[in-house]
Coordinates of C-alpha atoms in Angstrom, one line a residue:
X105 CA 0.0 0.0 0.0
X106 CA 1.4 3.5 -0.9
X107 CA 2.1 5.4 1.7
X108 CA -0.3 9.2 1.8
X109 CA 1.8 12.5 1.4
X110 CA 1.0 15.4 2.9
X111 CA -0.4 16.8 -0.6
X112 CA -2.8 14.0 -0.5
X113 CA -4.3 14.1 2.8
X114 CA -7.7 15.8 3.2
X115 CA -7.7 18.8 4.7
X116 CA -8.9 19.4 8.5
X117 CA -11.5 22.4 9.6
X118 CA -11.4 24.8 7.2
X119 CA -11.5 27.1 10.0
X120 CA -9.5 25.6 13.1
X121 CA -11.1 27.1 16.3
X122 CA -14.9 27.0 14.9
X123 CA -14.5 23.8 13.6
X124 CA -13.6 22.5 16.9
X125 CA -16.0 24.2 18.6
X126 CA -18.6 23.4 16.7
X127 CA -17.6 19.8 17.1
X128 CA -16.8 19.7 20.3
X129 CA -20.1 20.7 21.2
X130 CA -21.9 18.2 19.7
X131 CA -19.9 15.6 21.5
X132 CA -20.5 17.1 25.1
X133 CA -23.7 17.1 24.3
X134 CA -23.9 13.5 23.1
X135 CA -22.3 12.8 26.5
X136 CA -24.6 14.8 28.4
X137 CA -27.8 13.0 26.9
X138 CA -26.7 9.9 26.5
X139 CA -28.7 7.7 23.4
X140 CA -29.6 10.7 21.8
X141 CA -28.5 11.3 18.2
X142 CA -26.5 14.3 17.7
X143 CA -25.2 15.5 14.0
X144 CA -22.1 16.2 13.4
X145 CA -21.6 19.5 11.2
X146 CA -18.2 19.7 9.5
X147 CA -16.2 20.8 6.9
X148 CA -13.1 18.4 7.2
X149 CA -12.3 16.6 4.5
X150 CA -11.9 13.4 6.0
X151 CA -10.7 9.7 5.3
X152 CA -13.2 7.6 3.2
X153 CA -11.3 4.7 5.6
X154 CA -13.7 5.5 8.7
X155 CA -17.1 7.0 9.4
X156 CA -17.0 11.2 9.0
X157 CA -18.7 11.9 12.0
X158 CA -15.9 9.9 14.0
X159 CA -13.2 11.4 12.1
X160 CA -14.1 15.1 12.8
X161 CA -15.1 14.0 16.3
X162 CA -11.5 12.5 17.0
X163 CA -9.8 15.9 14.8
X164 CA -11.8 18.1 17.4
X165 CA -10.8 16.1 20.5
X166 CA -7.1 15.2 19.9
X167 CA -3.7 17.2 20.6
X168 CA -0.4 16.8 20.5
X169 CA -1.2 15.5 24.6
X170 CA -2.8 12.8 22.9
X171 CA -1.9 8.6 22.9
X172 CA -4.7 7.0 19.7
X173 CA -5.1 3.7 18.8
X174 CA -6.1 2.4 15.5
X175 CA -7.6 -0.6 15.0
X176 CA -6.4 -2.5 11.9
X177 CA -8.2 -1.3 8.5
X178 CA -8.2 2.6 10.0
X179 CA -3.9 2.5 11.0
X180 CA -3.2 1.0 7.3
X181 CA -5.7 3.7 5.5
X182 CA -4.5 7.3 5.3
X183 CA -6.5 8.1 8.7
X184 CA -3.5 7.7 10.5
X185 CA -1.5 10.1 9.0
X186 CA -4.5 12.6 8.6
X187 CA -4.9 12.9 12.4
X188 CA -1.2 12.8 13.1
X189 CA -0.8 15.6 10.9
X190 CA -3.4 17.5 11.9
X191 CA -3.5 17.3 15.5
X192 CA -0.2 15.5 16.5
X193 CA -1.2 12.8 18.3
X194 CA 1.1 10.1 19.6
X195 CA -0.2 6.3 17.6
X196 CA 0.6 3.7 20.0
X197 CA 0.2 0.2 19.3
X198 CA -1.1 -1.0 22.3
X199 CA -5.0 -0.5 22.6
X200 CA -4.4 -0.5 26.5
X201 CA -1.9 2.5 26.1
X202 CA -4.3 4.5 24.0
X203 CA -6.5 7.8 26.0
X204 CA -8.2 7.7 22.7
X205 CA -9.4 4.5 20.3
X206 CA -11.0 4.4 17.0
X207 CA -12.5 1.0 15.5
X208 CA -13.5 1.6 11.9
X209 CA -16.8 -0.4 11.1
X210 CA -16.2 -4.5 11.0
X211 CA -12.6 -4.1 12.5
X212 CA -12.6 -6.4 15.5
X213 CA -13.0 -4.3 18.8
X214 CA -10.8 -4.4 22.0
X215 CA -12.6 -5.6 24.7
X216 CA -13.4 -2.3 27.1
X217 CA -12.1 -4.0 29.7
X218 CA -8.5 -4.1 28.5
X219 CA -8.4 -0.1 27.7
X220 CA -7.1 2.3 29.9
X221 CA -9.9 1.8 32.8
X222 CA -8.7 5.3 35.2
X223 CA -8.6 5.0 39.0
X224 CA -11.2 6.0 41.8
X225 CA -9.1 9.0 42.5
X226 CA -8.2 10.0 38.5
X227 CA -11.1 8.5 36.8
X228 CA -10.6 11.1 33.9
X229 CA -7.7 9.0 33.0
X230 CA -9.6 6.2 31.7
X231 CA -9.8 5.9 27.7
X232 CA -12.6 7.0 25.2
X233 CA -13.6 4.7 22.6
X234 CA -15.0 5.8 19.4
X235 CA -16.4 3.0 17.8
X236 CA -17.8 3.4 14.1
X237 CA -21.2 1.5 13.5
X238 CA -23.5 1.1 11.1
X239 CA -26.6 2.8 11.8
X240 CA -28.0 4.4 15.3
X241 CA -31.8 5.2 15.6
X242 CA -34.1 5.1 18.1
X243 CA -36.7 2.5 18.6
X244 CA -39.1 3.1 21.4
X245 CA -41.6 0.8 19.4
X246 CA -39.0 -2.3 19.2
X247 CA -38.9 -4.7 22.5
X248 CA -35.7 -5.3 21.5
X249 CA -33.9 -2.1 21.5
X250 CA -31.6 -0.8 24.1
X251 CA -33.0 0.6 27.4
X252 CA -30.8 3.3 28.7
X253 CA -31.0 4.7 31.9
X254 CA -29.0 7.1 34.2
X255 CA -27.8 10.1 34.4
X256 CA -28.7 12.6 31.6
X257 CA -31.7 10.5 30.5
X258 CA -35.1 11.6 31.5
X259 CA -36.6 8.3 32.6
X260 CA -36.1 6.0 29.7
X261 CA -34.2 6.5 26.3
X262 CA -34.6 3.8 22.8
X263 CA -31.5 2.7 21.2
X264 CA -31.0 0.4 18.3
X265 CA -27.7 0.1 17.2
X266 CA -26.3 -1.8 14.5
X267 CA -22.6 -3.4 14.3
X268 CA -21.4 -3.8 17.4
X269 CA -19.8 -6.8 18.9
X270 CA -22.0 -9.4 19.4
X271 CA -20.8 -9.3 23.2
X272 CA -20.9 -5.4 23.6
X273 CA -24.1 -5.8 26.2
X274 CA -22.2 -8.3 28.4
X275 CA -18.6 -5.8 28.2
X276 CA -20.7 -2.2 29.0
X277 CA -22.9 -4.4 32.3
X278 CA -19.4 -4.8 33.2
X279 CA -17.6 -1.9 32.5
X280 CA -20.7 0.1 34.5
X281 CA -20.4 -1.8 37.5
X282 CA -16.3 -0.3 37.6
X283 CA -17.6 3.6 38.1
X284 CA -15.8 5.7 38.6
X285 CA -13.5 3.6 36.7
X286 CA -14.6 2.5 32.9
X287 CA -14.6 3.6 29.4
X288 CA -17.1 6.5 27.6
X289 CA -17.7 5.3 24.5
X290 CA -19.3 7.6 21.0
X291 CA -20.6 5.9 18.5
X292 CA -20.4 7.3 15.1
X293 CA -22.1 7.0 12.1
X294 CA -21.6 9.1 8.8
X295 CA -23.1 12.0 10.4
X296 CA -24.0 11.6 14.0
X297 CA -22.5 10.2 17.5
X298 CA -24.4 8.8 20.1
X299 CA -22.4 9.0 23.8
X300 CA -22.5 6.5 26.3
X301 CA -20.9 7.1 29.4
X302 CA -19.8 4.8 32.0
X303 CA -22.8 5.9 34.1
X304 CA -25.2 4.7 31.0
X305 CA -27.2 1.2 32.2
X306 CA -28.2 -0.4 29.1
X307 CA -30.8 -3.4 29.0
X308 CA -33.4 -4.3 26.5
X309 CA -36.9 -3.2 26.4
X310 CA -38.1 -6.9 26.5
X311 CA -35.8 -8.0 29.2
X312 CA -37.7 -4.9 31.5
X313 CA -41.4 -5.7 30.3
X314 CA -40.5 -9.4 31.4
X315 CA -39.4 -8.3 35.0
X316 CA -42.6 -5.9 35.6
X317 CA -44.9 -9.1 34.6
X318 CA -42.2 -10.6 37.1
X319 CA -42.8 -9.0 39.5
X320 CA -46.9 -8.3 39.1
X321 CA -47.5 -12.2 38.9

């Protein structure tokens, strides 16, 4: 594979500080309502390796402060060298090493548990994983769909995901029991991000409608 020059790498905001922003925003917002959809305006040119609203999301969030991991099909595309160039971050081969972590869409994931997890007295150390998927949409009508809960959400939000690890469920149940420790995750599509914070509980809408006939038998 030919390695990208600098001519040939897409270019970043068009306008640094307002692109950032702009981004920026979107993802606290994503974190602070967690399962809600939030769109992702940019003007980045970005790679066609991984999903735009991830890229701009990562080009907003990184600095030269910053350790990223790649999963496989995103560190041999030209993404690599577009966010090293652009925001001069530090790509570490180690997942586990990594404050930041991008999986491009059918890459195998890192298990949560093996990224940087924080402590109870730094638990801003822990890693965020931006995981690209292929759609996000909610699905209050589906007794299958997510069922978050926690802080941020205003009793109940609907979540139906699709492309994660067939095990995600099992990893977030135990990467929410670690709080303070654990991961945030965004999931990105094309054009929006969905946050889930370490303080998101996720079940299913069938599992909960079970457990209240449950309980009324």
């Amino acid at each position: 594979m030919n390695q990208p020059t600098l001519a040939s790498l897409g270019a970043g905001f068009s306008t640094e500080a307002f692109g950032s922003q702009g981004v920026f925003r979107s993802v606290l917002q994503a974190l602070s309502h967690p399962g809600r959809r939030m769109a992702v305006a940019h003007d980045a040119q970005t790679p066609k390796a991984g999903n735009s609203a991830s890229a701009a999301t990562l080009l907003a969030l990184l600095d030269s402060e910053c350790t990223l991991w790649l999963s496989p099909r995103l560190a041999a595309s030209d993404a690599a060298a577009w966010l090293r160039f652009h925001t001069g971050c530090t790509l570490v081969s180690h997942a586990g090493d990594a404050r930041f972590v991008w999986v491009g869409e059918g890459d195998a994931a890192p298990s949560l548990s093996a990224l940087a997890q924080g402590t109870d007295i730094y638990p801003d150390q822990s890693a965020t994983c931006v995981l690209d998927v292929a759609r996000i949409d909610g699905a209050a009508d589906d007794a299958d769909a997510w069922r978050l809960t926690g802080p941020g959400i205003l009793h109940t939000a609907a979540l139906r995901v699709g492309g994660l690890p067939d095990d995600f469920e099992h990893q977030w149940a135990a990467n929410h029991a670690t709080f303070p420790r654990g991961v945030d995750v965004l999931l990105g599509t094309q054009t929006h991000i969905v946050g889930l914070p370490r303080t998101t509980r996720i079940d299913r809408f069938s599992s909960h409608t079970a457990a209240l006939h449950g309980a009324k038998a």
